[in-house]
Tab-separated table of C-alpha atoms in Angstrom:
chain	number	residue	atom	x	y	z
A	1	UNK	CA	-130.606	116.109	264.282
A	2	UNK	CA	-129.880	114.808	267.747
A	3	UNK	CA	-127.217	112.155	267.474
A	4	UNK	CA	-124.824	109.739	269.141
A	5	UNK	CA	-121.191	110.158	268.066
A	6	UNK	CA	-118.087	108.112	268.786
A	7	UNK	CA	-114.399	108.958	268.528
A	8	UNK	CA	-112.186	107.620	267.154
A	9	UNK	CA	-113.920	105.628	264.438
A	10	UNK	CA	-110.913	103.400	263.885
A	11	UNK	CA	-107.910	102.717	266.085
A	12	UNK	CA	-104.959	100.379	265.857
A	13	UNK	CA	-102.860	99.971	268.962
A	14	UNK	CA	-100.360	97.629	270.542
A	15	UNK	CA	-100.689	95.214	273.411
A	16	UNK	CA	-100.277	96.910	276.769
A	17	UNK	CA	-101.266	100.393	275.621
A	18	UNK	CA	-103.984	102.418	277.333
A	19	UNK	CA	-106.853	103.323	275.058
A	20	UNK	CA	-109.876	105.569	275.572
A	21	UNK	CA	-112.962	105.474	273.394
A	22	UNK	CA	-115.327	108.410	273.670
A	23	UNK	CA	-119.048	108.722	273.208
A	24	UNK	CA	-121.066	111.922	273.053
A	25	UNK	CA	-124.763	112.425	272.558
A	26	UNK	CA	-127.049	115.345	271.860
A	27	UNK	CA	-130.258	113.411	272.445
A	28	UNK	CA	-130.622	114.599	276.020
A	29	UNK	CA	-130.784	111.015	277.245
A	30	UNK	CA	-129.812	110.069	280.771
A	31	UNK	CA	-128.907	106.464	280.048
A	32	UNK	CA	-125.785	105.392	278.173
A	33	UNK	CA	-124.266	102.021	277.331
A	34	UNK	CA	-121.123	100.465	275.912
A	35	UNK	CA	-121.262	97.245	273.883
A	36	UNK	CA	-118.736	95.220	271.970
A	37	UNK	CA	-119.619	93.324	268.829
A	38	UNK	CA	-117.740	90.229	267.762
A	39	UNK	CA	-118.541	88.036	264.759
A	40	UNK	CA	-120.786	85.173	265.823
A	41	UNK	CA	-121.289	86.564	269.318
A	42	UNK	CA	-123.577	89.480	268.668
A	43	UNK	CA	-123.501	92.454	271.028
A	44	UNK	CA	-122.379	92.085	274.604
A	45	UNK	CA	-122.907	94.767	277.234
A	46	UNK	CA	-119.706	96.049	278.847
A	47	UNK	CA	-120.926	98.856	281.113
A	48	UNK	CA	-123.996	101.026	281.471
A	49	UNK	CA	-124.886	104.225	283.254
A	50	UNK	CA	-128.374	105.422	284.141
A	51	UNK	CA	-127.210	108.877	285.153
A	52	UNK	CA	-124.001	110.755	285.889
A	53	UNK	CA	-123.580	109.213	289.334
A	54	UNK	CA	-124.605	105.699	288.354
A	55	UNK	CA	-122.204	103.189	286.779
A	56	UNK	CA	-122.932	99.489	286.416
A	57	UNK	CA	-121.013	96.510	285.101
A	58	UNK	CA	-122.435	94.575	282.204
A	59	UNK	CA	-121.779	91.039	281.032
A	60	UNK	CA	-118.120	91.452	280.087
A	61	UNK	CA	-116.619	94.311	282.140
A	62	UNK	CA	-113.266	92.672	282.964
A	63	UNK	CA	-110.397	94.606	281.395
A	64	UNK	CA	-112.524	97.719	280.873
A	65	UNK	CA	-113.403	100.821	282.873
A	66	UNK	CA	-115.725	103.732	282.183
A	67	UNK	CA	-116.193	107.351	283.111
A	68	UNK	CA	-119.411	109.359	282.885
A	69	UNK	CA	-118.016	112.878	282.685
A	70	UNK	CA	-121.368	114.532	282.032
A	71	UNK	CA	-124.866	113.597	280.975
A	72	UNK	CA	-123.746	113.772	277.363
A	73	UNK	CA	-120.396	111.967	277.638
A	74	UNK	CA	-119.512	108.383	278.467
A	75	UNK	CA	-115.967	107.107	277.909
A	76	UNK	CA	-114.688	103.553	277.780
A	77	UNK	CA	-111.078	102.792	278.709
A	78	UNK	CA	-108.874	99.801	278.158
A	79	UNK	CA	-106.126	100.217	280.749
A	80	UNK	CA	-103.822	97.667	279.150
A	81	UNK	CA	-105.124	96.515	275.793
A	82	UNK	CA	-104.820	92.882	274.751
A	83	UNK	CA	-105.423	91.279	271.337
A	84	UNK	CA	-108.706	89.617	272.293
A	85	UNK	CA	-110.146	93.076	272.863
A	86	UNK	CA	-110.009	93.576	269.114
A	87	UNK	CA	-113.652	94.234	268.239
A	88	UNK	CA	-116.227	96.774	267.132
A	89	UNK	CA	-117.386	98.921	270.036
A	90	UNK	CA	-120.759	100.617	270.128
A	91	UNK	CA	-122.101	103.293	272.414
A	92	UNK	CA	-125.860	103.605	272.867
A	93	UNK	CA	-128.247	105.939	274.685
A	94	UNK	CA	-131.836	105.789	275.816
A	95	UNK	CA	-134.397	107.806	277.698
A	96	UNK	CA	-135.861	106.802	281.037
A	97	UNK	CA	-139.279	105.799	279.799
A	98	UNK	CA	-140.235	102.153	279.990
A	99	UNK	CA	-140.895	102.105	276.270
A	100	UNK	CA	-137.769	104.012	275.235
A	101	UNK	CA	-135.514	102.240	272.825
A	102	UNK	CA	-131.747	102.487	272.509
A	103	UNK	CA	-130.041	104.618	269.888
A	104	UNK	CA	-126.616	103.505	268.731
A	105	UNK	CA	-123.509	105.369	267.701
A	106	UNK	CA	-121.623	104.530	264.493
A	107	UNK	CA	-119.109	102.296	266.246
A	108	UNK	CA	-115.355	102.290	266.839
A	109	UNK	CA	-113.279	99.570	265.239
A	110	UNK	CA	-110.407	98.744	267.584
A	111	UNK	CA	-107.502	96.517	266.616
A	112	UNK	CA	-104.980	95.456	269.236
A	113	UNK	CA	-101.780	94.025	267.781
B	1	UNK	CA	-131.582	84.097	283.124
B	2	UNK	CA	-132.472	86.044	280.041
B	3	UNK	CA	-131.342	84.582	276.764
B	4	UNK	CA	-132.042	85.236	273.110
B	5	UNK	CA	-131.332	82.583	270.507
B	6	UNK	CA	-131.062	83.167	266.796
B	7	UNK	CA	-130.331	79.728	265.345
B	8	UNK	CA	-129.339	80.830	261.851
B	9	UNK	CA	-126.085	82.686	261.271
B	10	UNK	CA	-126.848	83.159	257.599
B	11	UNK	CA	-130.071	83.133	255.634
B	12	UNK	CA	-129.775	83.361	251.893
B	13	UNK	CA	-132.850	83.878	249.690
B	14	UNK	CA	-133.715	85.150	246.253
B	15	UNK	CA	-135.460	88.443	245.638
B	16	UNK	CA	-139.211	88.050	245.932
B	17	UNK	CA	-139.016	84.989	248.165
B	18	UNK	CA	-140.538	84.973	251.660
B	19	UNK	CA	-138.225	85.480	254.584
B	20	UNK	CA	-138.443	84.320	258.185
B	21	UNK	CA	-135.669	85.079	260.650
B	22	UNK	CA	-136.077	83.034	263.780
B	23	UNK	CA	-135.765	84.307	267.332
B	24	UNK	CA	-136.459	82.393	270.520
B	25	UNK	CA	-136.075	83.745	274.010
B	26	UNK	CA	-135.996	82.563	277.582
B	27	UNK	CA	-137.271	84.851	280.310
B	28	UNK	CA	-139.542	84.186	283.238
B	29	UNK	CA	-141.336	87.522	283.262
B	30	UNK	CA	-143.056	89.644	280.631
B	31	UNK	CA	-140.419	90.597	278.098
B	32	UNK	CA	-140.213	93.327	275.554
B	33	UNK	CA	-138.876	92.077	272.250
B	34	UNK	CA	-137.162	94.052	269.525
B	35	UNK	CA	-135.591	93.564	266.139
B	36	UNK	CA	-132.582	95.685	265.284
B	37	UNK	CA	-131.008	95.887	261.829
B	38	UNK	CA	-127.480	96.788	260.793
B	39	UNK	CA	-126.913	97.580	257.127
B	40	UNK	CA	-123.420	97.409	255.707
B	41	UNK	CA	-121.160	100.047	257.278
B	42	UNK	CA	-124.053	101.584	259.189
B	43	UNK	CA	-124.994	101.721	262.823
B	44	UNK	CA	-127.478	99.463	264.507
B	45	UNK	CA	-131.015	100.803	264.288
B	46	UNK	CA	-134.345	99.721	265.622
B	47	UNK	CA	-136.496	97.945	263.061
B	48	UNK	CA	-139.537	97.131	265.138
B	49	UNK	CA	-140.749	96.244	268.616
B	50	UNK	CA	-143.476	93.855	269.642
B	51	UNK	CA	-145.480	96.382	271.654
B	52	UNK	CA	-146.008	98.541	268.580
B	53	UNK	CA	-147.435	95.708	266.471
B	54	UNK	CA	-146.356	97.619	263.396
B	55	UNK	CA	-144.980	96.760	260.000
B	56	UNK	CA	-141.723	98.446	259.042
B	57	UNK	CA	-140.289	98.114	255.536
B	58	UNK	CA	-142.698	95.229	255.018
B	59	UNK	CA	-141.393	93.314	258.031
B	60	UNK	CA	-143.622	92.061	260.819
B	61	UNK	CA	-142.981	90.086	263.966
B	62	UNK	CA	-145.450	88.511	266.345
B	63	UNK	CA	-144.683	87.642	269.919
B	64	UNK	CA	-145.701	84.058	270.657
B	65	UNK	CA	-145.486	83.593	274.399
B	66	UNK	CA	-146.426	79.928	274.206
B	67	UNK	CA	-143.496	79.153	271.940
B	68	UNK	CA	-141.338	81.965	273.400
B	69	UNK	CA	-140.631	83.185	269.893
B	70	UNK	CA	-140.513	86.490	268.041
B	71	UNK	CA	-139.777	85.568	264.459
B	72	UNK	CA	-139.289	88.302	261.867
B	73	UNK	CA	-141.147	87.842	258.592
B	74	UNK	CA	-141.441	89.485	255.224
B	75	UNK	CA	-143.519	88.037	252.379
B	76	UNK	CA	-141.323	89.276	249.523
B	77	UNK	CA	-137.647	89.948	250.179
B	78	UNK	CA	-135.847	92.817	248.444
B	79	UNK	CA	-132.120	93.163	247.755
B	80	UNK	CA	-131.975	96.189	250.028
B	81	UNK	CA	-133.070	93.980	252.916
B	82	UNK	CA	-129.619	92.396	252.944
B	83	UNK	CA	-128.216	93.194	256.391
B	84	UNK	CA	-127.454	91.810	259.818
B	85	UNK	CA	-130.532	91.345	261.984
B	86	UNK	CA	-130.456	91.140	265.759
B	87	UNK	CA	-133.269	90.071	268.029
B	88	UNK	CA	-133.159	91.633	271.499
B	89	UNK	CA	-135.014	91.241	274.774
B	90	UNK	CA	-135.561	93.693	277.584
B	91	UNK	CA	-137.233	92.954	280.870
B	92	UNK	CA	-140.153	95.254	281.535
B	93	UNK	CA	-139.213	98.482	283.282
B	94	UNK	CA	-135.481	98.012	282.799
B	95	UNK	CA	-133.382	99.373	280.015
B	96	UNK	CA	-130.778	96.678	279.614
B	97	UNK	CA	-131.043	94.803	276.332
B	98	UNK	CA	-129.923	91.233	275.769
B	99	UNK	CA	-129.046	90.548	272.154
B	100	UNK	CA	-129.021	87.388	270.131
B	101	UNK	CA	-125.984	86.514	268.051
B	102	UNK	CA	-127.546	87.863	264.888
B	103	UNK	CA	-128.584	86.495	261.497
B	104	UNK	CA	-127.107	87.761	258.275
B	105	UNK	CA	-129.760	88.004	255.588
B	106	UNK	CA	-128.509	87.913	252.035
B	107	UNK	CA	-131.024	88.598	249.274
B	108	UNK	CA	-129.777	87.734	245.822
B	109	UNK	CA	-131.219	89.075	242.558
């Protein structure tokens, strides 16, 4: 089955370290998204990309950067991790159709000590 | 600005009781509304969308433009319905979703 995968699934790191979270999809979708989920805050959009050459900031992009290496791959980087970036991170994909919904990956739980 | 409000953080009911998870939105155009569900240790998945006017797992939701609401309802809750539910809005023709803060539904036996 076509899927959205994320690596790693869990990561513990220290303040100041550089971290990369990876997302791959076999759905053939052009559009990809990164969200973070915090208790009581729901999901907030960090970055999104409508195709390989298109990168856009979301609601909470400060402290994050992304790279769209290919249609199927969209990576999220924390250049210098800080404790308040401890959260659950989700990647999502969607097609280009107006009615297309988003499909989510399993999530990466990141803890910054 | 687009905003989705889910006023209840937790809704606790007994099995067989009716359930209504509230969702209100603010958006000046014609929105698309969705309900996503996240079961324990699973990924977020689409439950239903207003344009489909369908019933999934016994859940329904009607878009009320006058009250700017999209409440999720089920007449008889089941234990397996226990999960986190997110209401989301998307402006027509654009793929970006705005999520509410979520409501945890707990169905007790």
